[in-house]
């Protein structure tokens, strides 16, 4: 049972529902009565993508298809990967990414839809020893779209993986990353930012499985929900038996800026080894009234003070992006959505 | 300048100020002393418009204008500045960014043009040097990880930058080392002028040795129970608040 | 180093599961198995009115249509519900009037367990020593309740559930099942059909219950389940503190304990409910035997500013499945959950709480300390939710796990659902092992490894222990020590 299978067979019975523990807050079967027809091949011209100016190498999939990105051992490159949905059909895409030993890749990935499409993207990402990947994902879907991205990441010892997913929601938007972490001084950064408004929904789900000794994972997810929007965060860190000296920290912090927005969170630790140091923190709520008063006492009007504090709140995640140019794009993207 | 009459206020529904009357004319510095929990900080929050501090009776005006009808930021734009007893930490916002945003918001509300970036930086360097604040510190998130004394110094720095007309200092001396107390006091004294007034809340005479008050008031039980000249502070230092506990 | 001395003394006093004896007491059994006739048998044995029997039969019908839940992180072979006795009671003369009429063998059991059933024994203590009234439940029935007269003088009703059904039917009808509805979950539904006995407490408006109330549960019979039912009602402005303790003999087969506890608080009322659960945990090597502890505990804070505080020390049972919860309905009502859950050997525990914020300005606080050792598995599972009307709701959760040994597991599964912009939820969790440095420090000062572990563990659970009533805290601290015996080295 999977979203991909549902799109392939057009059987809504294949869609995950709230009875599936992993999808309890993102119920697709309850939402989609009939799956749309398969998307048609796209023939028009595309508007520019959000990272066009940063990368020389572009991979663009419109309404499905397969892509493959290989970075040979020791090579270094910057790739923009666009997953575009045009129209209101259903489609699935597959992307395979391989990094050889010591290879370095900056991956600037974007999801763009323009209507009530249903799409799923499966990414398979493999990092050899000493490889480094920074994955920046900008998910800017249409408010009527159902968009699911599922990445399986396999790390080798001494590899560095960093990701920051930035999302503004859709009718249903799910961004899922599963990392198999071998330990061995490999590291994973699993960050995310969400800014949802209106009736949008976004779901960040991550699972990191530590299978060997000496691994680190660090996760910081921050988000803002307003209007009647809903945000979901499910983060799970598994430390398998014997994966000693694992150091894993997870933080999820959300601001709810309206009376009717909703944030659901499940920060989970599943630990089978004793020599570990794992922690998570989760806060959900309104903005800190004291900080707000302090700013206003200095003369800053309330809407501006709120925007400033929210931007600073989100900024702490953006600051963790390694690639400075991407950081700028993301910061601008966030600022545009916060200063409303 | 500031005129408070028969002010009653509650904090989260609990009555704290119970008929407080106070006048601070332009050009003067008034000190407020009083036992812990008397309502000194409450007075400063009521005057600056903090949420949860509700006025149930009486009023407060600045130059005849009703202060209590204004939003917190509007009062700030009118020149009311509070140096907090416990300054807040603002993660993610560099001190300089914060202050420039505040300064420009105040200017805008007064119909003045914004300050240019070079002019702002020049002003900041000048004031930081006067208060012996390392300029690098101003690039860090405001008050985050600052020591108690550093936070107090940062309050006075903001005051110098924003150049308010009515200053409330709530225990600005606490947490300051000996040199900092002198530097901060000099900063405050530099702001004394015929068209400014100050309310200095403190527990200790040593601050008043530097910032010489024109009048000293005793706040106890939510009211001003005694007022006098600078000698009143010395008397309090010697005898404590016993006499006034009854009056309250 | 008073704490160290105390710890050393405790360690010397350690024994293995010391409540594991069983007693030969003449017993009445219902025939083995479960069907509508057994339900009738139980009801008849207890001389229940028709409405109670009807309600049991209705629950039984519903239970037949339900599936056993499988979402908890516990593994156990399927329970054969037909292979157990649903009613076991010591043979008694009907209607015991005083303690003198209680089977001396039973009194002996409680004496061995250190539970005072004779009021004068409690009174004989030093003046000012804490007194507490006890309801003693032996297998399926309550054998004695102490201090009833004295409590009656202030209007507090404290009696067995069977007696309450006979003597206070209007209260029972009004509240029983009003917090945990019949078909709430599989085990609660089973309980509603076959519950045997338990305690009933009613505290009238404005009364502060003059002593601690407690129930002591003992499973003695072989192959029998225990399904007790407890109902506590604190009327407006009243207060009661209630303690619950449990033990069972060591037996090779698993025994099912499926209790339901319902608490109701009206305006300004407060209930403090403490549990020290020490059912037989099963054989530490083979995992054979032990109690399946599948319990539904829930408080309904109906009244404004009412308060319920759950404190639990869970050391026993082979499997624990238990989430004492608070439905915070009244404006400004508050709920607390303080928990120590220790698993060793082959034990599995899946426990936590639910704080459901429905009313404005409701508050909740969760402090959970889990310790896993041996080959055990220990899961914290919790839900904190705020509904759109729960403006100003606040929660703070601190959830720490400690691992001792290479083969145990600790899981943290919190669910947080915030449905309005004026609620504020904070949650922190850590998972660590005992600090080598601290262990070394303590050992350098002369403690053995075991003593050092005790000392550090005591520190780890201190925040929760101090929530227990004094005399229970001491007992609980000893239990913590016993439960972890042999977990290091
Ligand atoms: N949120 C609140 N709810 C209830 N009472 C409050 C609240 N905040 C303050 N108070 C009480 O109001 C009283 C006055 O407090 P305030 O801070 O104004 O005292 P203060 O005179 O500044 O004392 P100090 O010298 O210690 O700074 C105190 O008794 C305090 O406990
Ligand atoms: Mg104060």
PDB file of C-alpha atoms in Angstrom, chain A residues 21 24-25 241 244 256 258-259 261-288, chain C residues 73 375 381 388 391 403-433:
ATOM      1  CA  UNK A  21      -0.067   5.121  12.427  1.00  0.00           C
ATOM      2  CA  UNK A  24      -2.757   9.491  11.374  1.00  0.00           C
ATOM      3  CA  UNK A  25      -2.746  13.235  10.787  1.00  0.00           C
ATOM      4  CA  UNK A 241      21.029  -2.367  19.551  1.00  0.00           C
ATOM      5  CA  UNK A 244      26.557   3.072  20.980  1.00  0.00           C
ATOM      6  CA  UNK A 256       0.197  29.183  16.116  1.00  0.00           C
ATOM      7  CA  UNK A 258      -4.603  32.278  14.860  1.00  0.00           C
ATOM      8  CA  UNK A 259      -7.406  30.765  16.859  1.00  0.00           C
ATOM      9  CA  UNK A 261      -4.838  26.809  13.136  1.00  0.00           C
ATOM     10  CA  UNK A 262      -3.632  23.436  14.307  1.00  0.00           C
ATOM     11  CA  UNK A 263      -0.254  21.871  14.942  1.00  0.00           C
ATOM     12  CA  UNK A 264       0.191  18.165  15.635  1.00  0.00           C
ATOM     13  CA  UNK A 265       3.515  16.745  16.662  1.00  0.00           C
ATOM     14  CA  UNK A 266       4.958  13.391  17.518  1.00  0.00           C
ATOM     15  CA  UNK A 267       8.660  13.586  18.346  1.00  0.00           C
ATOM     16  CA  UNK A 268       9.598   9.998  18.978  1.00  0.00           C
ATOM     17  CA  UNK A 269      12.652   8.201  20.349  1.00  0.00           C
ATOM     18  CA  UNK A 270      13.066   4.466  20.023  1.00  0.00           C
ATOM     19  CA  UNK A 271      16.231   3.372  21.756  1.00  0.00           C
ATOM     20  CA  UNK A 272      17.767  -0.101  21.950  1.00  0.00           C
ATOM     21  CA  UNK A 273      21.302   0.812  23.006  1.00  0.00           C
ATOM     22  CA  UNK A 274      22.364   2.172  26.353  1.00  0.00           C
ATOM     23  CA  UNK A 275      25.409   4.283  25.647  1.00  0.00           C
ATOM     24  CA  UNK A 276      23.562   7.059  23.915  1.00  0.00           C
ATOM     25  CA  UNK A 277      22.655  10.642  24.391  1.00  0.00           C
ATOM     26  CA  UNK A 278      19.328  11.471  22.837  1.00  0.00           C
ATOM     27  CA  UNK A 279      16.975  14.322  23.479  1.00  0.00           C
ATOM     28  CA  UNK A 280      14.047  16.058  21.979  1.00  0.00           C
ATOM     29  CA  UNK A 281      12.227  19.228  22.728  1.00  0.00           C
ATOM     30  CA  UNK A 282       8.901  20.378  21.450  1.00  0.00           C
ATOM     31  CA  UNK A 283       7.057  23.606  21.953  1.00  0.00           C
ATOM     32  CA  UNK A 284       3.792  24.670  20.411  1.00  0.00           C
ATOM     33  CA  UNK A 285       1.941  27.836  21.159  1.00  0.00           C
ATOM     34  CA  UNK A 286       1.420  31.499  20.737  1.00  0.00           C
ATOM     35  CA  UNK A 287       4.230  33.983  20.408  1.00  0.00           C
ATOM     36  CA  UNK A 288       6.014  34.990  23.592  1.00  0.00           C
TER      37      UNK A 288
ATOM     38  CA  UNK C  73       4.805  -1.557  22.135  1.00  0.00           C
ATOM     39  CA  UNK C 375      16.081  -7.337  28.641  1.00  0.00           C
ATOM     40  CA  UNK C 381       3.276   7.079  25.514  1.00  0.00           C
ATOM     41  CA  UNK C 388     -10.363  24.986  20.087  1.00  0.00           C
ATOM     42  CA  UNK C 391      -7.873  29.041  25.258  1.00  0.00           C
ATOM     43  CA  UNK C 403      18.972   2.718  30.363  1.00  0.00           C
ATOM     44  CA  UNK C 404      20.942   0.230  32.402  1.00  0.00           C
ATOM     45  CA  UNK C 405      22.540  -2.506  30.309  1.00  0.00           C
ATOM     46  CA  UNK C 406      23.002  -3.375  26.663  1.00  0.00           C
ATOM     47  CA  UNK C 407      19.840  -5.306  25.938  1.00  0.00           C
ATOM     48  CA  UNK C 408      17.039  -3.155  27.203  1.00  0.00           C
ATOM     49  CA  UNK C 409      14.963  -0.624  25.299  1.00  0.00           C
ATOM     50  CA  UNK C 410      13.434   2.755  26.071  1.00  0.00           C
ATOM     51  CA  UNK C 411      10.925   4.521  23.876  1.00  0.00           C
ATOM     52  CA  UNK C 412       9.277   7.889  24.023  1.00  0.00           C
ATOM     53  CA  UNK C 413       6.110   8.383  22.027  1.00  0.00           C
ATOM     54  CA  UNK C 414       4.430  11.678  22.778  1.00  0.00           C
ATOM     55  CA  UNK C 415       1.475  12.942  20.783  1.00  0.00           C
ATOM     56  CA  UNK C 416       0.853  16.656  20.846  1.00  0.00           C
ATOM     57  CA  UNK C 417      -2.243  18.178  19.295  1.00  0.00           C
ATOM     58  CA  UNK C 418      -2.754  21.911  19.593  1.00  0.00           C
ATOM     59  CA  UNK C 419      -5.938  23.215  18.083  1.00  0.00           C
ATOM     60  CA  UNK C 420      -5.888  26.824  19.107  1.00  0.00           C
ATOM     61  CA  UNK C 421      -3.518  29.730  19.073  1.00  0.00           C
ATOM     62  CA  UNK C 422      -3.673  30.464  22.764  1.00  0.00           C
ATOM     63  CA  UNK C 423      -2.495  27.175  24.129  1.00  0.00           C
ATOM     64  CA  UNK C 424       1.117  26.672  25.111  1.00  0.00           C
ATOM     65  CA  UNK C 425       2.695  23.237  25.215  1.00  0.00           C
ATOM     66  CA  UNK C 426       6.247  22.474  26.193  1.00  0.00           C
ATOM     67  CA  UNK C 427       7.756  19.051  26.038  1.00  0.00           C
ATOM     68  CA  UNK C 428      11.263  17.888  26.837  1.00  0.00           C
ATOM     69  CA  UNK C 429      12.635  14.398  26.739  1.00  0.00           C
ATOM     70  CA  UNK C 430      16.012  12.795  27.259  1.00  0.00           C
ATOM     71  CA  UNK C 431      17.359   9.289  27.008  1.00  0.00           C
ATOM     72  CA  UNK C 432      20.688   8.534  28.607  1.00  0.00           C
ATOM     73  CA  UNK C 433      22.485   5.887  30.528  1.00  0.00           C
TER      74      UNK C 433
END
